Coordinates of C-alpha atoms in Angstrom, one line a residue:
S86 CA -23.4 46.7 -34.8
A87 CA -21.6 43.4 -34.5
H88 CA -24.8 41.5 -35.1
V89 CA -24.7 41.3 -38.9
P90 CA -26.8 38.4 -40.3
F91 CA -25.2 35.5 -42.3
L92 CA -28.2 34.2 -44.3
V93 CA -28.2 30.8 -46.0
K94 CA -31.0 29.2 -47.9
W95 CA -30.4 25.8 -49.4
S96 CA -33.7 23.8 -49.6
G97 CA -33.3 20.2 -48.7
H98 CA -29.9 20.7 -47.0
V99 CA -30.2 23.5 -44.4
T100 CA -33.1 23.5 -41.9
P101 CA -34.6 27.0 -41.7
G102 CA -34.2 29.0 -38.5
P103 CA -31.9 31.2 -36.5
R104 CA -28.4 30.1 -35.3
S105 CA -26.6 31.6 -32.3
Q106 CA -23.1 30.6 -33.2
L107 CA -20.5 33.3 -34.0
I108 CA -19.1 33.7 -37.5
G109 CA -16.7 36.3 -38.7
I110 CA -16.2 37.6 -42.2
E111 CA -13.0 35.5 -42.6
D112 CA -15.1 32.4 -42.0
V113 CA -17.6 33.0 -44.8
S114 CA -15.5 31.5 -47.7
P115 CA -14.3 28.4 -45.8
T116 CA -17.8 27.8 -44.6
L117 CA -19.5 28.1 -48.0
L118 CA -16.8 25.8 -49.5
G119 CA -17.3 23.4 -46.6
M120 CA -21.0 23.3 -47.3
I121 CA -20.4 21.9 -50.8
G122 CA -17.7 19.5 -49.6
L123 CA -14.6 21.4 -50.6
K124 CA -11.6 22.3 -48.3
F125 CA -10.1 25.8 -48.1
A126 CA -6.4 26.3 -48.1
D127 CA -4.7 25.8 -44.7
D128 CA -2.8 29.1 -44.8
I129 CA -6.0 31.2 -45.0
D130 CA -7.5 32.9 -42.0
G131 CA -11.0 31.7 -41.1
H132 CA -12.6 28.4 -40.3
D133 CA -15.1 26.1 -41.9
L134 CA -18.2 26.5 -39.7
S135 CA -20.6 24.6 -42.1
R136 CA -21.4 22.3 -39.1
C137 CA -23.1 25.3 -37.5
V138 CA -25.1 25.9 -40.7
F139 CA -26.3 22.3 -40.9
D140 CA -26.9 21.8 -37.2
A141 CA -28.3 24.6 -35.0
D142 CA -27.0 22.9 -31.9
A143 CA -23.4 22.4 -33.2
N144 CA -20.6 24.0 -31.2
G145 CA -19.3 27.1 -32.8
P146 CA -16.3 29.4 -31.8
E147 CA -16.4 30.7 -28.3
Y148 CA -14.8 34.0 -29.2
L149 CA -14.8 36.3 -32.2
Y150 CA -12.5 39.2 -32.8
F151 CA -14.4 42.0 -34.4
H152 CA -12.3 44.8 -36.0
N153 CA -13.1 48.0 -37.7
I154 CA -11.1 50.7 -39.5
V155 CA -11.7 52.9 -36.5
P156 CA -9.4 51.5 -33.8
A157 CA -11.7 52.4 -30.9
H158 CA -14.3 50.0 -32.3
N159 CA -12.1 46.8 -32.1
A160 CA -13.6 44.3 -29.7
W161 CA -13.7 40.7 -28.6
F162 CA -17.1 39.0 -28.4
R163 CA -18.1 35.9 -26.6
S164 CA -20.7 33.5 -27.9
N165 CA -22.8 34.1 -24.8
G166 CA -22.7 37.9 -25.0
M167 CA -20.0 40.5 -24.7

């Protein structure tokens, strides 16, 4: 399944509740560092999506490339469905 949860709990900083924005595994490190105010190296894949963690209505990526070791399972996902 491509719907793998990214769970964050940070009392006093992150409002509890679901988010609908897309996040890929390559975005996890830059996002976590962005949440504490640090910047990730520019030459690393992935984006700081901490705005999506702090604001459920923030705009996230429109597309996400999901890949697997099985080539037949590679796919593009859109934020509003497949």
